[in-house]
mmCIF file of N, CA, C and O in Angstrom:
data_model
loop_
_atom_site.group_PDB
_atom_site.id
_atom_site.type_symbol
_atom_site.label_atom_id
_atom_site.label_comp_id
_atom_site.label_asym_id
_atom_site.label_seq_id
_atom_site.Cartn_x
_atom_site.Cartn_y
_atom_site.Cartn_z
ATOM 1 N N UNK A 1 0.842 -1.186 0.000
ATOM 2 C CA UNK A 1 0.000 0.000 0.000
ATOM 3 C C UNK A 1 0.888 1.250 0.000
ATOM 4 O O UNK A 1 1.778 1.369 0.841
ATOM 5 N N UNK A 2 0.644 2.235 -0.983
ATOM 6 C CA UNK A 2 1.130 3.749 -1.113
ATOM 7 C C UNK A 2 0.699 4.203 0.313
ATOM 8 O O UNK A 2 -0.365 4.033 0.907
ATOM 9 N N UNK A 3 2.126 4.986 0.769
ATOM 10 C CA UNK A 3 1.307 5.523 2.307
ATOM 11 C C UNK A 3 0.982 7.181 1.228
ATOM 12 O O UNK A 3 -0.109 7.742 1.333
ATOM 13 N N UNK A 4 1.828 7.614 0.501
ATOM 14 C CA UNK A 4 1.577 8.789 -0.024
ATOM 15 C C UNK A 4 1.097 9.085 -1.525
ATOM 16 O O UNK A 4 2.042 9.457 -2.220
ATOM 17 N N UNK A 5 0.091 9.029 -2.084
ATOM 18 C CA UNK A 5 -0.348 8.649 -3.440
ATOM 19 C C UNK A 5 0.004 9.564 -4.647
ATOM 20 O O UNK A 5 0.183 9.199 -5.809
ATOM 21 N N UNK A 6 0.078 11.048 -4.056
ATOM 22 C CA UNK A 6 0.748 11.946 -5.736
ATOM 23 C C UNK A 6 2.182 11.970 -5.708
ATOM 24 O O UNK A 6 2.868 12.264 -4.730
ATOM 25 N N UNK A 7 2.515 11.701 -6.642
ATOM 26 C CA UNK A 7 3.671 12.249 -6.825
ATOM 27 C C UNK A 7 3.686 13.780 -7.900
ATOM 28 O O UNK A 7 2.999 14.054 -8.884
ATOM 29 N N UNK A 8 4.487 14.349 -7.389
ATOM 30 C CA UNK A 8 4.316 15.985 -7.471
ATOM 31 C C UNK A 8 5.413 16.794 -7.915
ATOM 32 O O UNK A 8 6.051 17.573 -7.207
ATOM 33 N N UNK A 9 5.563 16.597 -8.940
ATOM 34 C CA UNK A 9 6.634 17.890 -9.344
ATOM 35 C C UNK A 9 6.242 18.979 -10.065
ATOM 36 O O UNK A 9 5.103 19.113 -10.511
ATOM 37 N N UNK A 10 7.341 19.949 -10.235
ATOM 38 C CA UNK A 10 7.247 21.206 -10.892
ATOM 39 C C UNK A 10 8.675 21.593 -10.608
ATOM 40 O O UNK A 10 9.530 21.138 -9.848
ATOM 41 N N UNK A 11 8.643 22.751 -11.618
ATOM 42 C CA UNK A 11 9.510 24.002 -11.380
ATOM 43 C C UNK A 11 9.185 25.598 -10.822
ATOM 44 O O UNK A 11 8.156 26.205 -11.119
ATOM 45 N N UNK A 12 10.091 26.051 -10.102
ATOM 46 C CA UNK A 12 9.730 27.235 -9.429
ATOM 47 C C UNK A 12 10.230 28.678 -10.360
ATOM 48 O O UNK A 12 11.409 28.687 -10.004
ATOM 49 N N UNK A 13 10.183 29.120 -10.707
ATOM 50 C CA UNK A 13 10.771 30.195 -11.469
ATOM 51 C C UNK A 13 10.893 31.599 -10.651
ATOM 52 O O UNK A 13 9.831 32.175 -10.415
ATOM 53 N N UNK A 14 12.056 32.170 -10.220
ATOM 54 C CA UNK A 14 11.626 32.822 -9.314
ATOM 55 C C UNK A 14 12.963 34.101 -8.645
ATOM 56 O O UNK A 14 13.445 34.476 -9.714
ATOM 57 N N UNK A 15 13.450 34.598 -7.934
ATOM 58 C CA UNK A 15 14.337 35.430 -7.737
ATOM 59 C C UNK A 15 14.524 35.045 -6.330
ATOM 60 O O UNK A 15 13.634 34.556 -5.635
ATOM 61 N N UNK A 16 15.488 35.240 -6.023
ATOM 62 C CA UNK A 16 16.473 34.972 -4.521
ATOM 63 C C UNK A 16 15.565 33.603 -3.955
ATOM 64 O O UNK A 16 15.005 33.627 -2.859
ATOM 65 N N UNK A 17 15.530 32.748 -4.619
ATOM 66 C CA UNK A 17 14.890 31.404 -4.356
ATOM 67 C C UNK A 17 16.003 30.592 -3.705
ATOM 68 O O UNK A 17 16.980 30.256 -4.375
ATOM 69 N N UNK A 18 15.868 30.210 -2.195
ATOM 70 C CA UNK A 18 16.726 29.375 -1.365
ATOM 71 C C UNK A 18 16.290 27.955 -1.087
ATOM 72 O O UNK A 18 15.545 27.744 -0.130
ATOM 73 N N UNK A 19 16.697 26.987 -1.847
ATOM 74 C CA UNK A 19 16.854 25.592 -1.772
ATOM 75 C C UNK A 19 16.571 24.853 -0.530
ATOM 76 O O UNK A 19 15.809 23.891 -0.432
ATOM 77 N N UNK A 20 17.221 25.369 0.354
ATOM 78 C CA UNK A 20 17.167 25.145 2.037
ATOM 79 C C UNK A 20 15.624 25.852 2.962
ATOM 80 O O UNK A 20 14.868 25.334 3.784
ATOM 81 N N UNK A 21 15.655 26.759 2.551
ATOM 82 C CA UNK A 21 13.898 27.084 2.966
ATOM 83 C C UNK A 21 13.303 26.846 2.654
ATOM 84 O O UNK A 21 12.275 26.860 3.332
ATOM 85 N N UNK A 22 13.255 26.382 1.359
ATOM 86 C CA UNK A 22 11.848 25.770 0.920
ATOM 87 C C UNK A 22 11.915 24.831 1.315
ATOM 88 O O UNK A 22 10.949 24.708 2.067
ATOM 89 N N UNK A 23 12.813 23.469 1.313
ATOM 90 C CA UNK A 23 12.892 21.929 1.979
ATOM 91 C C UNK A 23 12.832 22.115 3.157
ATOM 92 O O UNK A 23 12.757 20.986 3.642
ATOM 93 N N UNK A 24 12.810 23.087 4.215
ATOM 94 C CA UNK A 24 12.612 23.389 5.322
ATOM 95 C C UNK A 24 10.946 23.289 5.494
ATOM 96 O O UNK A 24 10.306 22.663 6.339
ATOM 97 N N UNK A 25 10.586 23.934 4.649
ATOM 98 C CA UNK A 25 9.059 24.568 4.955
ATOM 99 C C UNK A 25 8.373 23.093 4.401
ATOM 100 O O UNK A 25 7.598 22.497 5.150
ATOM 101 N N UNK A 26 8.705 22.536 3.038
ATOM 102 C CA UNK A 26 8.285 21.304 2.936
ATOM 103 C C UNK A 26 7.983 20.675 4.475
ATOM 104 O O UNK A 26 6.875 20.590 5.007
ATOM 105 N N UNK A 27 8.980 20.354 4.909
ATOM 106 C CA UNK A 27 9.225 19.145 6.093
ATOM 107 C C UNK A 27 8.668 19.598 7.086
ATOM 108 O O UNK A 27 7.809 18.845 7.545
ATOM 109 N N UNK A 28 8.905 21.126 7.936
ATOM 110 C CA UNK A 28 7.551 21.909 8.738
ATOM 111 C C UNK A 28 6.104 21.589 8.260
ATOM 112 O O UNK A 28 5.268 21.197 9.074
ATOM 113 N N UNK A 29 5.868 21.720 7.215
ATOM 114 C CA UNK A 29 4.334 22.170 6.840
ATOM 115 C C UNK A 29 3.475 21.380 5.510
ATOM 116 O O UNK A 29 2.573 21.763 4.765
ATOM 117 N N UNK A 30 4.366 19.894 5.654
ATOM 118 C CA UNK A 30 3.630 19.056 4.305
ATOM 119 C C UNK A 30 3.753 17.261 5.158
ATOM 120 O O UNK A 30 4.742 16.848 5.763
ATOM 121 N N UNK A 31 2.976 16.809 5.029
ATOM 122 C CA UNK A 31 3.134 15.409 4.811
ATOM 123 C C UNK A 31 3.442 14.600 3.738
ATOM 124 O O UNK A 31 2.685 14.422 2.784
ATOM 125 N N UNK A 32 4.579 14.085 3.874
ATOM 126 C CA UNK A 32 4.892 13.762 2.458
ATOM 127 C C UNK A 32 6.037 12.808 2.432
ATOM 128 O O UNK A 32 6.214 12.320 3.548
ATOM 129 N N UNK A 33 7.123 12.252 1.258
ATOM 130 C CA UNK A 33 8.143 11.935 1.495
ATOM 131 C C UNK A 33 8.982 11.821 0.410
ATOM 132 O O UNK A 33 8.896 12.703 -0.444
ATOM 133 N N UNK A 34 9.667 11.050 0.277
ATOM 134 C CA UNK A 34 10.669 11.437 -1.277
ATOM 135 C C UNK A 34 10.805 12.992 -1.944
ATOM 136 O O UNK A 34 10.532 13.461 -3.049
ATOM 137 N N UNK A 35 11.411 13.580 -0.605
ATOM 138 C CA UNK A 35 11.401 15.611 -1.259
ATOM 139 C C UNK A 35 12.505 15.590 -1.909
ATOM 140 O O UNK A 35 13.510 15.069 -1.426
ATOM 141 N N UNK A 36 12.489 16.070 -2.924
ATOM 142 C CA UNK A 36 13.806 16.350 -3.880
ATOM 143 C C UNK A 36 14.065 18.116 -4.432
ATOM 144 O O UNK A 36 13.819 18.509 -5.573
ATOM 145 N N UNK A 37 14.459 18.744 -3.610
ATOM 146 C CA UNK A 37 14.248 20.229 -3.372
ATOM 147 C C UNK A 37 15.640 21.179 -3.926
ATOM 148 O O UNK A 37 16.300 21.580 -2.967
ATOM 149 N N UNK A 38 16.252 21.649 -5.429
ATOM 150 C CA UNK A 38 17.731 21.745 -5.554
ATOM 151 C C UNK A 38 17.177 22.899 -6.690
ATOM 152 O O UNK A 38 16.051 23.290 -6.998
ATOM 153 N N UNK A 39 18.224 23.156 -7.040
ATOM 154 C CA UNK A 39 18.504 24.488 -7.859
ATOM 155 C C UNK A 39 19.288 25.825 -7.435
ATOM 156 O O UNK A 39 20.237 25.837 -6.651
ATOM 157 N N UNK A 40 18.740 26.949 -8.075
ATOM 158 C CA UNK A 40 20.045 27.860 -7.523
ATOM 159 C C UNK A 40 18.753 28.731 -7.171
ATOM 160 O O UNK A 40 17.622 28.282 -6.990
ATOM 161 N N UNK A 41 19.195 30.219 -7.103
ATOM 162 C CA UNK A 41 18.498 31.381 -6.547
ATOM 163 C C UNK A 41 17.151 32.100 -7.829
ATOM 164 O O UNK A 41 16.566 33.179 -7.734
ATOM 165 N N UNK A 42 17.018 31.135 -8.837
ATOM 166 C CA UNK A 42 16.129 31.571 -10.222
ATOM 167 C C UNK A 42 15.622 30.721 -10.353
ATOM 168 O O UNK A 42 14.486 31.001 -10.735
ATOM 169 N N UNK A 43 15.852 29.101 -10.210
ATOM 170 C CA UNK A 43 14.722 28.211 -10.878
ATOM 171 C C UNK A 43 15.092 26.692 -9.751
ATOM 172 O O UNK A 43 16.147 26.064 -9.670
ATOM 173 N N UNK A 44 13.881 26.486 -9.061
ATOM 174 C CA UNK A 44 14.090 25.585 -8.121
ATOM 175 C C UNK A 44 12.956 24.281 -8.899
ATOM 176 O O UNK A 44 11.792 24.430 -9.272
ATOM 177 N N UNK A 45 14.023 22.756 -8.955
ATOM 178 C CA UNK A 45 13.111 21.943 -8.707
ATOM 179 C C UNK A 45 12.762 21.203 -7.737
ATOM 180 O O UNK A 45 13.514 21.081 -6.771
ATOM 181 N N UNK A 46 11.192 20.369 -7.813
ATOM 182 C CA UNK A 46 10.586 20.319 -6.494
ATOM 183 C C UNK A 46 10.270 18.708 -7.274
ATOM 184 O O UNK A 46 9.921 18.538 -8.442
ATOM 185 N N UNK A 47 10.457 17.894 -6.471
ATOM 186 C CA UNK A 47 9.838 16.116 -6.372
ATOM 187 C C UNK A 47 9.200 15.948 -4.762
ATOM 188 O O UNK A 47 9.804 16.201 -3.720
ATOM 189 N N UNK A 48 8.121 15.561 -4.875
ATOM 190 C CA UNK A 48 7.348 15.473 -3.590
ATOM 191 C C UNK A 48 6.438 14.626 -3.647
ATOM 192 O O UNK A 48 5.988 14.425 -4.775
ATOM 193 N N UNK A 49 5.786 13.761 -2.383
ATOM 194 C CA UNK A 49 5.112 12.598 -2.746
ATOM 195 C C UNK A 49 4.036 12.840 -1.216
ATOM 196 O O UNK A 49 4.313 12.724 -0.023
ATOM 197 N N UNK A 50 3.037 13.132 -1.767
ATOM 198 C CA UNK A 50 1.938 13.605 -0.724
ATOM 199 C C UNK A 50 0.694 13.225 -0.996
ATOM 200 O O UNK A 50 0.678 12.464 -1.964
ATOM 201 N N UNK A 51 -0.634 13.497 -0.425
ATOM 202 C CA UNK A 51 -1.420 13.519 -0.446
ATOM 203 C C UNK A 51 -2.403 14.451 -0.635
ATOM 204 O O UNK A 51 -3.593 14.135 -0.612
ATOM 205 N N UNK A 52 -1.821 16.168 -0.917
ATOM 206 C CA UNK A 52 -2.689 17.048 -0.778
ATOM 207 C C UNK A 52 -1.382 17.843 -1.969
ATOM 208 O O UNK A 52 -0.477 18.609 -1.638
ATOM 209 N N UNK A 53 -1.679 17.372 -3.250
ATOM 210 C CA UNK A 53 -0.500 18.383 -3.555
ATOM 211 C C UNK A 53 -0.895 19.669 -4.275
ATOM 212 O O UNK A 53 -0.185 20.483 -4.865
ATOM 213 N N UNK A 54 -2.672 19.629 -4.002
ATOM 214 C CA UNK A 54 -3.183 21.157 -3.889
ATOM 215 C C UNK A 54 -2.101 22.283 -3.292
ATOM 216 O O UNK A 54 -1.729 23.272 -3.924
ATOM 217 N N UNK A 55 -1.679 21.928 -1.956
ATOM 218 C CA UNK A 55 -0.954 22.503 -0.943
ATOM 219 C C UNK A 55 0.211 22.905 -1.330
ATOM 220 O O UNK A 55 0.759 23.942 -0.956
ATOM 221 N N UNK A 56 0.544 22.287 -1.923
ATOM 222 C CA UNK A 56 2.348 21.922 -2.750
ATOM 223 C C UNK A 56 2.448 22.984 -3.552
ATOM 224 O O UNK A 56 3.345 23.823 -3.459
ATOM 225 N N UNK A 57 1.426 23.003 -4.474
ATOM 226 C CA UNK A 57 1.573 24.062 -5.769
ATOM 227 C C UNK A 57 0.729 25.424 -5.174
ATOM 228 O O UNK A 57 0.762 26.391 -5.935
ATOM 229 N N UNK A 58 0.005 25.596 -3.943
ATOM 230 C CA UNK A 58 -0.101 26.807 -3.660
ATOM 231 C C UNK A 58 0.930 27.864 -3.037
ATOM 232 O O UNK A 58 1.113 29.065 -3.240
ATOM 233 N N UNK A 59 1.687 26.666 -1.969
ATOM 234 C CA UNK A 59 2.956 27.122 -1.774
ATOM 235 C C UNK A 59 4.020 28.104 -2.753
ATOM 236 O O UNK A 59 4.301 29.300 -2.825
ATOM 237 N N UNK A 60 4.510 26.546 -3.604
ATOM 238 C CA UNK A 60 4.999 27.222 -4.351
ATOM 239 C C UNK A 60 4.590 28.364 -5.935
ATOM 240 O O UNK A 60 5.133 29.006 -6.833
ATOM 241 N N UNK A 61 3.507 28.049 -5.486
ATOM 242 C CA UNK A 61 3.198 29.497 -6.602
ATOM 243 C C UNK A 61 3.493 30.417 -6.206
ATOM 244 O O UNK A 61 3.864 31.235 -7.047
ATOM 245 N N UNK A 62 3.526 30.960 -4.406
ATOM 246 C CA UNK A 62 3.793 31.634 -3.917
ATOM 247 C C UNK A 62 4.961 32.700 -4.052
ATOM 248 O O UNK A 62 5.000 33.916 -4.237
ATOM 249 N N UNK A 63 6.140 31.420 -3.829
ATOM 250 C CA UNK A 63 7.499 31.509 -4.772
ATOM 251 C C UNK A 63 7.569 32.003 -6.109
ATOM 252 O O UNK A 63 8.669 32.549 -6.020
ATOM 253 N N UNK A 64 7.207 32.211 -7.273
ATOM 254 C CA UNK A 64 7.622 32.348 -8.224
ATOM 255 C C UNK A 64 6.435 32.010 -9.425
ATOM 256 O O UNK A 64 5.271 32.310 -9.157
ATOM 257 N N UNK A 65 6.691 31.501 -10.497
ATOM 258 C CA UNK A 65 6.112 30.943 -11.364
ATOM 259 C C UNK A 65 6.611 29.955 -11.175
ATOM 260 O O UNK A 65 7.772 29.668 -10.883
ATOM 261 N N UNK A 66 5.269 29.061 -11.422
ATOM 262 C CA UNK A 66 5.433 27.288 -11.583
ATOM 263 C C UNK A 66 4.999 26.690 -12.617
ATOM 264 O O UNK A 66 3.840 26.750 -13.028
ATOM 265 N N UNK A 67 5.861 26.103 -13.082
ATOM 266 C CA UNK A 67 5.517 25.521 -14.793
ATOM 267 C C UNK A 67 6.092 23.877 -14.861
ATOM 268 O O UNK A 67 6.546 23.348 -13.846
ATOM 269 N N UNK A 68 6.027 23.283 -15.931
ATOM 270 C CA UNK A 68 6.094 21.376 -15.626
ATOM 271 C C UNK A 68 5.668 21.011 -14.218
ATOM 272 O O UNK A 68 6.277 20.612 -13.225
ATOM 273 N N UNK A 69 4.470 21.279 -14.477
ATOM 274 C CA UNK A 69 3.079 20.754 -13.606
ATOM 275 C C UNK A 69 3.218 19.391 -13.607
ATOM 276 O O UNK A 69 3.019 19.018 -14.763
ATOM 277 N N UNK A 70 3.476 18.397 -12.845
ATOM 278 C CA UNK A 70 3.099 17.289 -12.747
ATOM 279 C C UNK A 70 2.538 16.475 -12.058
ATOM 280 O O UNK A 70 3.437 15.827 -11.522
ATOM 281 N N UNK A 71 1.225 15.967 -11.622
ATOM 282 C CA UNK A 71 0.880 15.442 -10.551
ATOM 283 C C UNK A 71 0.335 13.880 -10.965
ATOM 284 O O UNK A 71 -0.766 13.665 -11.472
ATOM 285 N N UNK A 72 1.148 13.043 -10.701
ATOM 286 C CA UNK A 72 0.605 11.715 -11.110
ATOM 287 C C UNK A 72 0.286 10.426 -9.563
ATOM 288 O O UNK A 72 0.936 10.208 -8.541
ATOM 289 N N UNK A 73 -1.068 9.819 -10.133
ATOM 290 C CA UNK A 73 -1.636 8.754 -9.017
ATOM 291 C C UNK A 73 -0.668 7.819 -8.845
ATOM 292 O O UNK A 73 -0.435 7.171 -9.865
ATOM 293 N N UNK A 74 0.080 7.490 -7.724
ATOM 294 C CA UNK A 74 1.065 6.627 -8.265
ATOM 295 C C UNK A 74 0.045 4.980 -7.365
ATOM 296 O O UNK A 74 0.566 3.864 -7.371
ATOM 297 N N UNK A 75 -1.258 5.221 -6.760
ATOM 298 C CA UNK A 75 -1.975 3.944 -6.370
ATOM 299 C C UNK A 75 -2.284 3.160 -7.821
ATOM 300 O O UNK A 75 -1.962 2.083 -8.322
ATOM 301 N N UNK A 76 -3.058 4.272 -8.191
ATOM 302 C CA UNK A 76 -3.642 3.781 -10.214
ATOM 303 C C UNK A 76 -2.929 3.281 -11.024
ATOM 304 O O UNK A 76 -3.330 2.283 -11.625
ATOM 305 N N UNK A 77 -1.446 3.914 -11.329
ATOM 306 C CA UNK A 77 -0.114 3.301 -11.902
ATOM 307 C C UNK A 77 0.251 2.170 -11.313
ATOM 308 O O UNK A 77 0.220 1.076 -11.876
ATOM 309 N N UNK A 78 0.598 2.357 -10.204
ATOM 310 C CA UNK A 78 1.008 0.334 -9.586
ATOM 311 C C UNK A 78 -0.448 -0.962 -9.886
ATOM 312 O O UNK A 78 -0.313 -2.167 -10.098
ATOM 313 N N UNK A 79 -1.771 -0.147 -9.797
ATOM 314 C CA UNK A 79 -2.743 -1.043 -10.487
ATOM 315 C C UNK A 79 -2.997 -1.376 -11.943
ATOM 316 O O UNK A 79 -3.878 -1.971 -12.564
ATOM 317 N N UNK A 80 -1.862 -0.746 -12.236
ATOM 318 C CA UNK A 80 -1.702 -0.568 -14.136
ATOM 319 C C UNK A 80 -2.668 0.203 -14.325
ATOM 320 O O UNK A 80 -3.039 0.099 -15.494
ATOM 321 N N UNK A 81 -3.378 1.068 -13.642
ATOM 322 C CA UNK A 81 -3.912 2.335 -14.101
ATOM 323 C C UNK A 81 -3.577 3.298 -14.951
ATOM 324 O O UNK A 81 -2.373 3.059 -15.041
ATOM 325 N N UNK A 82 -3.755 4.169 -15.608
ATOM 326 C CA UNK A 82 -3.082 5.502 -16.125
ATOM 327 C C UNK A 82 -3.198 6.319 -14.829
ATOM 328 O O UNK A 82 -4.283 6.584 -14.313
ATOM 329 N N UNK A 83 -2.241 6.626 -14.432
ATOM 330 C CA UNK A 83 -2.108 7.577 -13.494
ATOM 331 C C UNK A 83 -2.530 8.810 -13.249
ATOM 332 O O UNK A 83 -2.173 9.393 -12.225
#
């Protein structure tokens, strides 16, 4: 059983964007796991595996522009679903 069912990426597009606060604020303020949080101070990518990744992309819209939207079922995919 998936304990966390989206998997969630994007990109952040954005100015004085810090790598370390945002994976901070992830881990404060998301349930989730597999965070993959890197880039420089203009374009941050984000891998995240949650349940609410409404939350995820409000966040980071916050941050910047967010573009390669990705949110896939990963319960539906392991059932050979389309995700």
């Amino acid at each position: 059983m998936i304990e966390y069912i989206f998997d969630t990426q994007l990109l952040i597009d954005g100015k004085n964007l810090d790598d370390e606060k945002i994976r901070d604020y992830f881990i404060n303020n998301f349930k989730g796991d597999c965070l993959i949080c890197v880039g420089d101070s203009e374009l941050i990518k984000i891998h995240f595996h949650t349940n609410e990744p409404w939350k995820v992309l409000e966040y980071c819209s916050s941050l910047g522009e967010i573009s390669d939207i990705v949110v896939e079922n990963m319960d539906r995919q392991a059932r050979g679903l389309k995700g």
